[in-house]
CSV table of C-alpha atoms in Angstrom, one decimal:
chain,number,residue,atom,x,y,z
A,1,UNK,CA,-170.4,3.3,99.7
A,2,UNK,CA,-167.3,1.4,99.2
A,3,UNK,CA,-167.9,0.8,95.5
A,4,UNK,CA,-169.5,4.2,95.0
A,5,UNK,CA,-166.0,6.4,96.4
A,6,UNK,CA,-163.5,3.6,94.3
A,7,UNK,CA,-164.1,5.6,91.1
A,8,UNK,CA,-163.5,9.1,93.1
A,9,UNK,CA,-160.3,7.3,94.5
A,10,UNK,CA,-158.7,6.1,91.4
A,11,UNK,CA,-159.1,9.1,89.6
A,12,UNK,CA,-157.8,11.2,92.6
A,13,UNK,CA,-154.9,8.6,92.3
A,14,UNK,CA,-154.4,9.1,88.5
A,15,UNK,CA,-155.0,13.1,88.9
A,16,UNK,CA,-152.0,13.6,91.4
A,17,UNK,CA,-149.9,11.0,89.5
A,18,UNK,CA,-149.8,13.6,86.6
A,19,UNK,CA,-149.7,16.3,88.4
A,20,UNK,CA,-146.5,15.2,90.1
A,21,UNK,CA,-145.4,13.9,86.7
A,22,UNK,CA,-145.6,17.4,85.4
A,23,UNK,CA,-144.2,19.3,88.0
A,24,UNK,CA,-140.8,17.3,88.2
A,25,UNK,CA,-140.9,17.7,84.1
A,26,UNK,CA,-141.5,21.4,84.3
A,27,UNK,CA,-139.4,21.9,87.3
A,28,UNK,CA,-135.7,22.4,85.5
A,29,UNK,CA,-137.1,24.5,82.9
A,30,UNK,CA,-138.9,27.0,85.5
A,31,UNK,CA,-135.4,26.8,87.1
A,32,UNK,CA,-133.6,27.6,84.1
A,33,UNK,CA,-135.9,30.8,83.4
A,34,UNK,CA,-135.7,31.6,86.9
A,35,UNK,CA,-131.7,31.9,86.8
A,36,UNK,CA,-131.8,33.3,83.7
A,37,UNK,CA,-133.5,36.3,85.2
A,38,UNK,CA,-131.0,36.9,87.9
A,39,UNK,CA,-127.7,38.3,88.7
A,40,UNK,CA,-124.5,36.2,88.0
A,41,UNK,CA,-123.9,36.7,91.7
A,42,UNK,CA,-127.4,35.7,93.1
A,43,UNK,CA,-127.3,32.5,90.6
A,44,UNK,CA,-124.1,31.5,92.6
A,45,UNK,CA,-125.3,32.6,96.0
A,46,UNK,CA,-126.1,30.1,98.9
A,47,UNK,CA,-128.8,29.0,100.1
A,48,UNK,CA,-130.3,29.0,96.8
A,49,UNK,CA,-133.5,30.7,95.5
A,50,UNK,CA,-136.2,29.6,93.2
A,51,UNK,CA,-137.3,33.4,92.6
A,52,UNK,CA,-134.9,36.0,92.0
A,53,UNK,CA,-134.6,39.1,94.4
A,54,UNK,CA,-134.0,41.3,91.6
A,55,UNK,CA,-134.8,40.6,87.9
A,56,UNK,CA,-132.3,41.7,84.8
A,57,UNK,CA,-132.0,40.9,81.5
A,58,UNK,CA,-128.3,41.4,81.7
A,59,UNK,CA,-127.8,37.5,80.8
A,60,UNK,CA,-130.0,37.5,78.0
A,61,UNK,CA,-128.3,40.9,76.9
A,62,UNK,CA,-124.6,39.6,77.1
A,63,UNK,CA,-125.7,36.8,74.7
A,64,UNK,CA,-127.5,38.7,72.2
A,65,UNK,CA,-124.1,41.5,72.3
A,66,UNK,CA,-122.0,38.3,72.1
A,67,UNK,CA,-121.9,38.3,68.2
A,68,UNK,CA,-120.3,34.7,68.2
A,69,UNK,CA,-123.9,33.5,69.6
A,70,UNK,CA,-126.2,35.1,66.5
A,71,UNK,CA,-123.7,33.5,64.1
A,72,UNK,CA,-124.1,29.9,66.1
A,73,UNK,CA,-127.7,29.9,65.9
A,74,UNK,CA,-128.2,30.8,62.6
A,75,UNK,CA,-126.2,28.3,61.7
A,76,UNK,CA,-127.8,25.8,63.4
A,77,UNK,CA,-131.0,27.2,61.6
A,78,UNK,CA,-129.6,26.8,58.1
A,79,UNK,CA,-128.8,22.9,59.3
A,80,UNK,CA,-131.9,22.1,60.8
A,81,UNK,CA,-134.0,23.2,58.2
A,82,UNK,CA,-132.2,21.6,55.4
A,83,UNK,CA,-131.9,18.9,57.3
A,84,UNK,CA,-135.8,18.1,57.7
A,85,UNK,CA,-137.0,19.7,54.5
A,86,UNK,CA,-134.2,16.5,52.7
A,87,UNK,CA,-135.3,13.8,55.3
A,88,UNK,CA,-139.0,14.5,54.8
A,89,UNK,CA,-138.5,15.1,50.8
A,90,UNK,CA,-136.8,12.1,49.9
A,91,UNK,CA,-138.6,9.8,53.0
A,92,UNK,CA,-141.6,10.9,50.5
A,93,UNK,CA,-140.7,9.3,47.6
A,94,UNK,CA,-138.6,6.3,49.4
A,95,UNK,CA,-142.0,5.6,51.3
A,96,UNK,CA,-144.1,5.5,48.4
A,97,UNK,CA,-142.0,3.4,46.7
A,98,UNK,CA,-141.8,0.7,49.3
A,99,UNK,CA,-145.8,1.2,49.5
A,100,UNK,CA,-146.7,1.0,45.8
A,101,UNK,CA,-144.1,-1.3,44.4
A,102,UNK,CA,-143.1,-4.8,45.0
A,103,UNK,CA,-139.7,-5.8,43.8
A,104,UNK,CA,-137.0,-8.0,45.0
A,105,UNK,CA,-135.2,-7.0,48.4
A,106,UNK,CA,-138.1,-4.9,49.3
A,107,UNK,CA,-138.4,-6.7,52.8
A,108,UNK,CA,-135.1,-6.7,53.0
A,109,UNK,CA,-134.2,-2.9,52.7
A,110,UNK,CA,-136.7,-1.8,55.2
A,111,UNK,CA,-135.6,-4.4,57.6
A,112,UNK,CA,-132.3,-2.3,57.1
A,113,UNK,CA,-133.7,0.6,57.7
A,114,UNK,CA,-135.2,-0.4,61.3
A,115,UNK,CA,-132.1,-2.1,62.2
A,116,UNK,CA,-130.0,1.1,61.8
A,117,UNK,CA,-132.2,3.0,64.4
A,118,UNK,CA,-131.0,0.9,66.7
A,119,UNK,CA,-127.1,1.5,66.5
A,120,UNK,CA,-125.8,4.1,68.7
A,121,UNK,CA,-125.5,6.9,66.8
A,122,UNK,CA,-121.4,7.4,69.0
A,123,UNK,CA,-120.3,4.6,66.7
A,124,UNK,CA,-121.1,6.2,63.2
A,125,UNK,CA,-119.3,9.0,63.9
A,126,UNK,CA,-115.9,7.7,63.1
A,127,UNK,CA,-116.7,6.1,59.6
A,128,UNK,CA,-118.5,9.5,58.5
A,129,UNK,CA,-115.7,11.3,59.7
A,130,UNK,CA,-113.5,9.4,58.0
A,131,UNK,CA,-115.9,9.1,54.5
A,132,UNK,CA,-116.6,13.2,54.8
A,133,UNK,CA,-112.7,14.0,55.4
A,134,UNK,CA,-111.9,11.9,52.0
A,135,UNK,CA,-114.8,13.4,50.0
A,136,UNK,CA,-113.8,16.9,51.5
A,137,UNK,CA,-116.8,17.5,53.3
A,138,UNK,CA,-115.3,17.7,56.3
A,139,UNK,CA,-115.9,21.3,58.3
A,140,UNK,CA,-118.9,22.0,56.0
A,141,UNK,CA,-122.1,22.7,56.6
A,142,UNK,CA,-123.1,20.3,53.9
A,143,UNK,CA,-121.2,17.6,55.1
A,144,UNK,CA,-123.3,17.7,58.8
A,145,UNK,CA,-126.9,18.1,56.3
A,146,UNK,CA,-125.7,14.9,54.8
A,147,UNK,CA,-124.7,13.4,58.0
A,148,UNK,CA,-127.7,14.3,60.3
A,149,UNK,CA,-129.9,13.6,57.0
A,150,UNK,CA,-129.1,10.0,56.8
A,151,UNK,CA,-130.0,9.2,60.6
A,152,UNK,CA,-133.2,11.0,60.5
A,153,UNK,CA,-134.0,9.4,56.6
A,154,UNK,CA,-134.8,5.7,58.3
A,155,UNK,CA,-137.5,6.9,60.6
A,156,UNK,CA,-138.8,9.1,57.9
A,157,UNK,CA,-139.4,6.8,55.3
A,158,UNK,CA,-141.1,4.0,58.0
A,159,UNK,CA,-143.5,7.1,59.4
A,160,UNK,CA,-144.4,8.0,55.8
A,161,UNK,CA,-144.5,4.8,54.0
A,162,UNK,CA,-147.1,3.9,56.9
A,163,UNK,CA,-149.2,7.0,55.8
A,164,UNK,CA,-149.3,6.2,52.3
A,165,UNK,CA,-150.3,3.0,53.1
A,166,UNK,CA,-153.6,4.5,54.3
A,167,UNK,CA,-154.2,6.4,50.5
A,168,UNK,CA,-156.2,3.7,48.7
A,169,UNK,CA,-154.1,2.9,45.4
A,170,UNK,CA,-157.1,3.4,43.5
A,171,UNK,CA,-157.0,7.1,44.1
A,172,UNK,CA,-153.4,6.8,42.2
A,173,UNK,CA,-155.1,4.6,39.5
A,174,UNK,CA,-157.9,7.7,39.3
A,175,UNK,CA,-155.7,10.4,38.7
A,176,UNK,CA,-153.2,8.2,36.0
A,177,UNK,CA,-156.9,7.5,34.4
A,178,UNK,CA,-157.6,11.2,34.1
A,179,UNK,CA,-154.0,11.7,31.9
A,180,UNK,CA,-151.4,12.0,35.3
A,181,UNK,CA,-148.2,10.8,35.3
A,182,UNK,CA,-147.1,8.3,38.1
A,183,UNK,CA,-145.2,11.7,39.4
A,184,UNK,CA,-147.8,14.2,39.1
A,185,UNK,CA,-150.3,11.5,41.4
A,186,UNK,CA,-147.1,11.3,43.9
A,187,UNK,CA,-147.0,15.3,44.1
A,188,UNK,CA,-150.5,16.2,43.3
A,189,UNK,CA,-152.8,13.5,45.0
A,190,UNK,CA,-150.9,11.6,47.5
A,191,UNK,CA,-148.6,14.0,48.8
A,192,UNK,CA,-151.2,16.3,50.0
A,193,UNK,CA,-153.0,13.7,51.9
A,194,UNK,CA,-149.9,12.6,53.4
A,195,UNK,CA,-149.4,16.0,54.7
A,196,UNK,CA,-149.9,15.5,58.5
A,197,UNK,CA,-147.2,13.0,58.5
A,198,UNK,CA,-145.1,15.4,56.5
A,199,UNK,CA,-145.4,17.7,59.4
A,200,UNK,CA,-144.7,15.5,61.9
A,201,UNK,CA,-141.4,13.6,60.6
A,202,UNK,CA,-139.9,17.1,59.8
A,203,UNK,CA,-140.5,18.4,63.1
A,204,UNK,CA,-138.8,15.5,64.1
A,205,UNK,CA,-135.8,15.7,62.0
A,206,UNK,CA,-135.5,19.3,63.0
A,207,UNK,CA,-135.4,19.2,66.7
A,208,UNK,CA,-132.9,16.1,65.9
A,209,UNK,CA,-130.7,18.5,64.1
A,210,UNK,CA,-131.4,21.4,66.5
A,211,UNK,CA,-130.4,19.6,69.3
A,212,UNK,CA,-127.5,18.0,68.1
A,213,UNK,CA,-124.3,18.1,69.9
A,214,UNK,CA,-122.1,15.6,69.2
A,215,UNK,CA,-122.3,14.9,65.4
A,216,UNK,CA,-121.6,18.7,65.3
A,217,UNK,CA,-118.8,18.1,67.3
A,218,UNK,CA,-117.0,15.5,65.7
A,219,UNK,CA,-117.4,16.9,62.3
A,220,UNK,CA,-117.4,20.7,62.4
A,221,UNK,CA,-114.0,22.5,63.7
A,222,UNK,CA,-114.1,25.7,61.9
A,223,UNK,CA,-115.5,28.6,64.5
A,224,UNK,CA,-117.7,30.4,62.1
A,225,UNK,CA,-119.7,27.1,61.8
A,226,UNK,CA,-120.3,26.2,65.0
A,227,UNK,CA,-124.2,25.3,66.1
A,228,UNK,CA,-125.8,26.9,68.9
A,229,UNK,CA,-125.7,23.7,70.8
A,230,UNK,CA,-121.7,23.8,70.2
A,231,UNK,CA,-121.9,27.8,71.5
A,232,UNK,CA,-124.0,27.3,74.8
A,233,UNK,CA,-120.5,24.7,75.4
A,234,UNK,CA,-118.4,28.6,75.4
A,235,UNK,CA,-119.8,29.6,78.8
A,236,UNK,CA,-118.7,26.5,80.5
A,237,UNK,CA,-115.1,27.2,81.3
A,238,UNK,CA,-112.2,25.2,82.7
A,239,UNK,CA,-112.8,27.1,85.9
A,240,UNK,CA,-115.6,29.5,85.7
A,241,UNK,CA,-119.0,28.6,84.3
A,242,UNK,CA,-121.2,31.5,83.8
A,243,UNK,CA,-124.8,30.2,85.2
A,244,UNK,CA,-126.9,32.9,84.2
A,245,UNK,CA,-125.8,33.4,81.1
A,246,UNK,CA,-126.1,29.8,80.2
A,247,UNK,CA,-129.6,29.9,81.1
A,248,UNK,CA,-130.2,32.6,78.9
A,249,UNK,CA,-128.5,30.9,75.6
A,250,UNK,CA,-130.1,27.5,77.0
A,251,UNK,CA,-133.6,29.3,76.8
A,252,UNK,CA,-133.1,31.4,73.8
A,253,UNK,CA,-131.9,27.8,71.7
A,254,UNK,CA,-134.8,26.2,72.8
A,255,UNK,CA,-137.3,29.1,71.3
A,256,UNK,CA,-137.4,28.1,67.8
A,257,UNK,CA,-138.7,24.3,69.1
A,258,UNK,CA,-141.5,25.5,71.4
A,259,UNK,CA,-142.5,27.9,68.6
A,260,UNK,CA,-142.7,25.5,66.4
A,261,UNK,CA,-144.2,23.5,68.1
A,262,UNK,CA,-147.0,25.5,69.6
A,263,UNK,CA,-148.2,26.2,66.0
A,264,UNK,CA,-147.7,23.2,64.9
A,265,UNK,CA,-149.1,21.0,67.5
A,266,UNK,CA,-152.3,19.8,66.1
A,267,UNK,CA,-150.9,18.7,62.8
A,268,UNK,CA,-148.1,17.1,65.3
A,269,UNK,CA,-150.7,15.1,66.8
A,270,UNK,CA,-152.7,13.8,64.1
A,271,UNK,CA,-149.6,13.1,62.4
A,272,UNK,CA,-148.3,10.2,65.2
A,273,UNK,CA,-151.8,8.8,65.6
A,274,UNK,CA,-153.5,8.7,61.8
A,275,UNK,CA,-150.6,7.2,60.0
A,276,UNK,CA,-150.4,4.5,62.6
A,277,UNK,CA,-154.6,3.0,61.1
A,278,UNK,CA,-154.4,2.0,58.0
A,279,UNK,CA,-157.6,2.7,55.8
């Protein structure tokens, strides 16, 4: 009987631990849409409640009149998408080139490339600030693409050099046989069997670039350019921080991510688990 409940157990066991995995992962962000439905008064009120006694969409209504907040988050759309459409672009042609050519170095650069994800991100920002201020690029919106661009690029090119490694060369050799040129194969064969790991690394670069604070920060000063991540910072004040309607922005900023990513999701998937079996 013993041996008969252990499986019941364990799973019982495993079911709960997700559970209560879940539930502190959801937690804050039920919180945050809770708040974000009540009044500036009730947010600050003690002792606190989870559900609000009356709901309004006064928060979400002062951010959306607030025409600062609009400007802010379509800049921080402009950014984001240029940012992964560039990182997944050129990882693209970087990754096939470290998975159909052998020259010199080649080891050698993509050991580079590794090694850079590991620096702290906190101490590049004072040698792009200093290489964007002397090739006037500072306060542009250009100058963060290039910027965000170049920390998402290494993990690009790894993630999609390790799907094109799963595209037989042979299927390259096919299509030069049949009159392509090495770029028409790249853009024509290869690319769109790649395309589940295109999906994937420039979901990641976006929500990288969406979520970005501090390279923003350091290299943006101008108002009108400001990200939505740089906005939300507006509501917290030096002596009054304005709860509900920093729920609101918080929740409204984090839209375009779950959007994307609910429609996304299955390519998402297949993207971080194919590319990881080579062929």
């Amino acid at each position: 009987m013993f041996r008969r409940n252990t499986p019941d157990l364990t799973r019982l066991l495993i079911y709960g631990a997700l559970i209560f995995v879940c539930v502190y992962n959801l937690a804050p962000f039920l919180w945050m849409i809770s708040s974000s439905l009540k009044t500036e008064a009730e947010v600050k009120s003690y002792p606190a409640t989870f559900l609000p006694h009356v709901v309004t969409l006064e928060p979400y209504a002062n951010i959306l009149v607030w025409g600062g907040f609009i400007t802010y988050f379509m800049n921080s759309a402009i950014i984001s998408f240029s940012t992964a459409f560039i990182s997944s672009f050129v990882g693209a042609l970087a990754g096939y080139g470290f998975s159909r050519y052998m020259f010199k170095g080649r080891t050698s650069l993509m050991t580079i490339f590794l090694a850079s994800q590991l620096l702290p991100g906190v101490l590049l920002v004072g040698p792009y600030f200093k290489m964007l201020t002397f090739i006037k690029l500072y306060d542009t919106r250009i100058g963060l693409i290039v910027a965000q661009t170049t920390i998402t690029l290494p993990f690009s090119v790894w993630m999609l050099k390790s799907f094109i490694d799963t595209v037989p060369v042979e299927i390259d050799q096919a299509a030069m046989v049949d009159g392509a040129s090495r770029w028409q194969a790249f853009f024509k064969v290869v690319l769109p069997l790649i395309a589940p790991g295109i999906v994937a690394t420039t979901i990641f670069a976006f929500l990288l670039a969406w979520g970005d604070l501090l390279w923003a920060l350091c290299l943006l000063s101008s108002p009108s350019l400001k990200t939505v991540t740089l906005g939300i910072t507006e509501l917290v004040g030096q002596f009054r921080i304005r709860w509900a309607e920093l729920m609101g922005a918080s929740i409204i900023a984090s839209l375009p991510c779950v959007i994307l990513y609910l429609f996304l999701q299955s390519a998402l998937t297949r993207g971080f688990t194919a590319g990881a079996v080579k062929q």
